[in-house]
Amino acid sequence: MTSSEDSPPGPPPTAGAGHADADADADAGQGDADGAAGQGDAAADAGRAIDAVWRIESARLIAGLARIVRDVGLAEELAQDALVAALEQWPHSGVPRNPGAWLMATAKHRAVDSLRRKDVLRRKIDELGHRLTVEGEGAGTGSELDEALDRMEDDIGDDLLRLVFTACHPVLSTEARVALTLRLLGGLTTKEIARAFLTPESTVAQRIVRAKRTLADAKVPFEVPKGDELAVRLASVLEVLYLIFNEGYAATTGDDWMRPALCAEALRLGRVLAELAPGEPEVHGLVALMEIQASRTGARTGPSGEPVLLLDQDRGHWDHVLIRRGLAALERAERAAAEPATGSEPATGSGGAPDVGPDVGPDEGAGGPPRPPGPYRLQAGIAACHARARTAQETDWVRIAALYAALARVVPSPVVELNRAVALSMAFGPAAGLALVDELVSEPVLKDYHLLPSVRGDLLAKLGRHAEAYAELSRAAGLTRNERERALLLARAEASAAAARGGAVPGGG
Amino acid sequence: MRFMVLVRADERSEAGVLPAEDMTDAMDRYNDELVRAGVLLAGEGLRPSTEGARVTFSGGRATVTEGPFAEAGELIAGYWLIEVSSKAEAVQWATRIPFEDGAVELRRVFDATDHPAGTVLPGTAGKERTPREERPRNAPQA
């Protein structure tokens, strides 16, 4: 049974009033302040309900339609048409008992109309002796079409997965992938996406239109790739989700709710993806990473909005629901990695298991060697070390250093090395960290990166080399673009200078 | 934003009567739907108040009363914690619960991850550096 049909939600509808009352009651029960009853309220309620239903249903509506019409652009139009029909009808007729099914039925009808029109057109053209390729080919005629429509509500999960892979297809630019993912899977409007990325609405609209055209022109198949291709494409999907997350995380607070909402959206999509692709360790790794990072949101800024660094954060303000979920997702990642890949390749194409020590990675490896951790699992592992420590002092820096070493092998980068240097210094003392930092000094990528001299200055100060520390911290202060940070760095540089003077005068200070 | 969907207890839940099998199946499907939509954060059913206790405070003194408690309709029998983008969305999800009768109540959860409603005052919080930039200093992190 479809539960919502057999057991009506809410109070039974009274005669004539239809189901709109049930919804209106639900809203009124929440204590809506503007109690001026009447048509306006009912319309507003219906409007809110339609927004909410759209958010819940749009992705699978589009995904299901795209499988039939083989064109995400057309599928989105058909779904939008159904939405417009809802906007016209629901304020009068009331929100139907099963709004998702209503939208699906309406969209199906439009799909049939659209395909039949094309079919008629094709036949006419054939009669005239021409040939025409129609996107809906294969599902285009008579009973075949009906069968395809009947199957529409099965395999919804598969359809969604296809939609994810299509929206994140490499023929599209990164910006286009991000916009299309938010649009097709998140149900966000062009306006909302524009606000979130601080981009003009027309730019985003252009991007989306062009992306859909590119997909159609390139005849990108609506499918989940197989074999080697899957690993590459999955990496693109994960990258898009993490980009969306970071865009929101970089601006956790602020006047515009849309940007922080991106974090929540990326998390939601990540959780959906984890359900769709439960056998992919990196997917769970990314979800774990995002859950744990998001858990710190409430502790990342101080009372006057100043950023609070990880080790200085009040861990009581971390969100323990999200931490628990993140740690659970990481466990799922490790379990998935321990299982032999079922008909698909590992998510990370990197060869060779990174040597991360005996306690990193899954404990049991029943059936074949576990898949080596990829970048998201490793970063989630690092985040988990912080999340598990009740105080900053309890942090397992040895493990973090090992995870950074593995990360440096999977995705080599000077920034990762710099992180590893910090972890090494925390685990084995400032000298161990400094040795690595000194190797990075000549790294061109880090030439103007203020955190390099900042870290180096820190380590030098800890080693008592105050004069050098002063020079490095001053340099860092000159490089940062953040005023608060500059002030902090200058204060620390000054402290080093004072210590240097103190050290130079025997018996002084 | 987060909402807690609170399920009110009734005589049957207070008597420890488990729902019929088809109801359990329907609830499983509903829960799956919440999970697949990425909105379910947590959810639990509660055992009858017989197995609980109530602690009341008066003049700074705590008094413990063992369950059961009489006012079934005001007790909580379970909850879902969901993360949604609006109250309307939470309401939409709640209307999909396959209950035959009974009541649920929606309450918004204080949450520092949504709007600056929690510990940070609105408008006072400044922009923060990206995690990537935040990483290296004395705070290595993912």
Coordinates of C-alpha atoms in Angstrom, one line a residue, chain A residues 1 3 7-9 23 26-27 30 32 48 52-53 55-57 60 99 246 249-250 253 255 268 271-272 275 289 293-294 296 298 300-301 304-305 307 309-311 319 322 325 379 386 397 404 415 418-419 422 449 451 454-455 485 488 492, chain B residues 2 22 26 29 33 35-42 81 83 85-89 91-93 95-100 106 111-116 119-120 123-142:
Chain A
M1 CA 0.0 0.0 0.0
S3 CA 0.7 4.4 3.2
S7 CA -4.3 6.0 6.1
P8 CA -5.1 9.7 5.6
P9 CA -2.8 11.9 7.5
D23 CA -3.2 21.4 5.8
A26 CA -1.7 21.9 10.5
D27 CA -0.4 25.4 9.8
Q30 CA 1.7 26.0 14.6
D32 CA 0.7 31.5 12.7
R48 CA 3.9 27.2 1.2
A52 CA 7.5 22.2 0.4
V53 CA 6.1 19.5 -1.8
R55 CA 11.3 20.4 -2.5
I56 CA 10.5 16.9 -1.5
E57 CA 9.3 15.6 -4.8
R60 CA 12.5 12.2 -8.2
P99 CA 0.7 15.6 -3.5
N246 CA 32.3 24.6 1.4
Y249 CA 30.7 26.7 5.3
A250 CA 32.9 29.6 4.4
T253 CA 26.7 33.1 9.6
D255 CA 22.6 38.1 7.1
R268 CA 21.2 16.4 2.5
R271 CA 23.0 11.6 2.6
V272 CA 20.8 10.8 -0.4
E275 CA 21.7 5.7 0.3
L289 CA 33.5 14.7 6.6
Q293 CA 32.6 19.8 9.9
A294 CA 29.0 21.0 10.2
R296 CA 31.4 22.7 14.6
G298 CA 28.1 26.8 16.4
R300 CA 33.4 28.5 14.9
T301 CA 32.7 32.2 15.8
S304 CA 31.6 39.4 18.3
G305 CA 31.8 37.2 15.2
P307 CA 36.7 33.2 14.0
L309 CA 40.2 28.2 15.7
L310 CA 39.5 24.5 16.0
L311 CA 41.7 23.9 19.1
D319 CA 26.6 19.5 17.6
L322 CA 26.0 15.5 13.8
R325 CA 26.2 10.7 12.5
Q379 CA 39.9 13.8 5.8
H386 CA 39.2 16.0 16.6
W397 CA 48.0 13.8 16.9
Y404 CA 47.9 13.4 6.7
V415 CA 49.0 22.6 1.8
L418 CA 51.8 22.0 5.8
N419 CA 49.0 20.4 7.7
V422 CA 51.6 20.9 12.2
Y449 CA 50.4 31.9 1.7
L451 CA 49.9 30.4 6.9
S454 CA 52.6 31.8 10.5
V455 CA 53.2 28.1 11.2
E485 CA 44.1 37.7 12.0
L488 CA 46.7 38.5 16.3
R492 CA 52.4 37.2 18.6
Chain B
R2 CA 15.6 21.4 12.5
D22 CA 0.9 -3.5 8.7
A26 CA 4.0 1.4 6.8
R29 CA 8.5 2.6 4.6
E33 CA 11.5 7.7 2.7
V35 CA 16.3 8.5 5.1
R36 CA 16.4 8.5 1.4
A37 CA 15.4 12.1 1.2
G38 CA 18.3 12.9 3.5
V39 CA 16.2 14.7 6.1
L40 CA 16.1 12.2 9.0
L41 CA 18.7 13.0 11.7
A42 CA 17.3 10.8 14.5
L81 CA 14.4 14.8 14.4
E83 CA 16.4 18.7 9.0
S85 CA 14.5 24.0 4.7
S86 CA 11.2 25.4 6.1
K87 CA 8.4 24.8 8.5
A88 CA 6.1 24.0 5.6
E89 CA 8.4 21.2 4.5
V91 CA 4.6 20.0 8.0
Q92 CA 4.6 18.2 4.6
W93 CA 6.7 15.4 6.0
T95 CA 1.3 14.9 7.1
R96 CA 2.9 11.8 5.4
I97 CA 3.2 9.8 8.6
P98 CA 1.0 6.8 8.0
F99 CA -0.9 7.1 11.3
E100 CA -4.5 6.0 11.4
L106 CA 6.1 19.9 15.4
D111 CA 20.1 25.3 16.2
A112 CA 23.3 27.2 15.7
T113 CA 23.7 25.7 12.3
D114 CA 20.8 27.4 10.8
H115 CA 20.2 31.1 11.2
P116 CA 22.3 32.9 13.9
T119 CA 24.6 31.5 20.6
V120 CA 25.5 34.1 18.0
G123 CA 24.0 40.4 12.3
T124 CA 27.0 40.4 14.7
A125 CA 28.7 37.4 13.2
G126 CA 31.3 38.2 10.6
K127 CA 32.5 36.2 7.7
E128 CA 34.9 33.4 8.4
R129 CA 37.7 32.0 6.5
T130 CA 37.2 28.9 4.5
P131 CA 38.1 25.6 6.2
R132 CA 40.9 25.3 3.6
E133 CA 42.4 28.5 4.9
E134 CA 41.6 27.8 8.4
R135 CA 43.4 24.5 8.3
P136 CA 47.1 24.9 8.5
R137 CA 47.8 27.1 11.5
N138 CA 47.7 25.4 14.9
A139 CA 44.5 23.8 13.7
P140 CA 45.0 21.1 11.2
Q141 CA 41.7 19.7 10.2
A142 CA 40.0 18.1 7.3

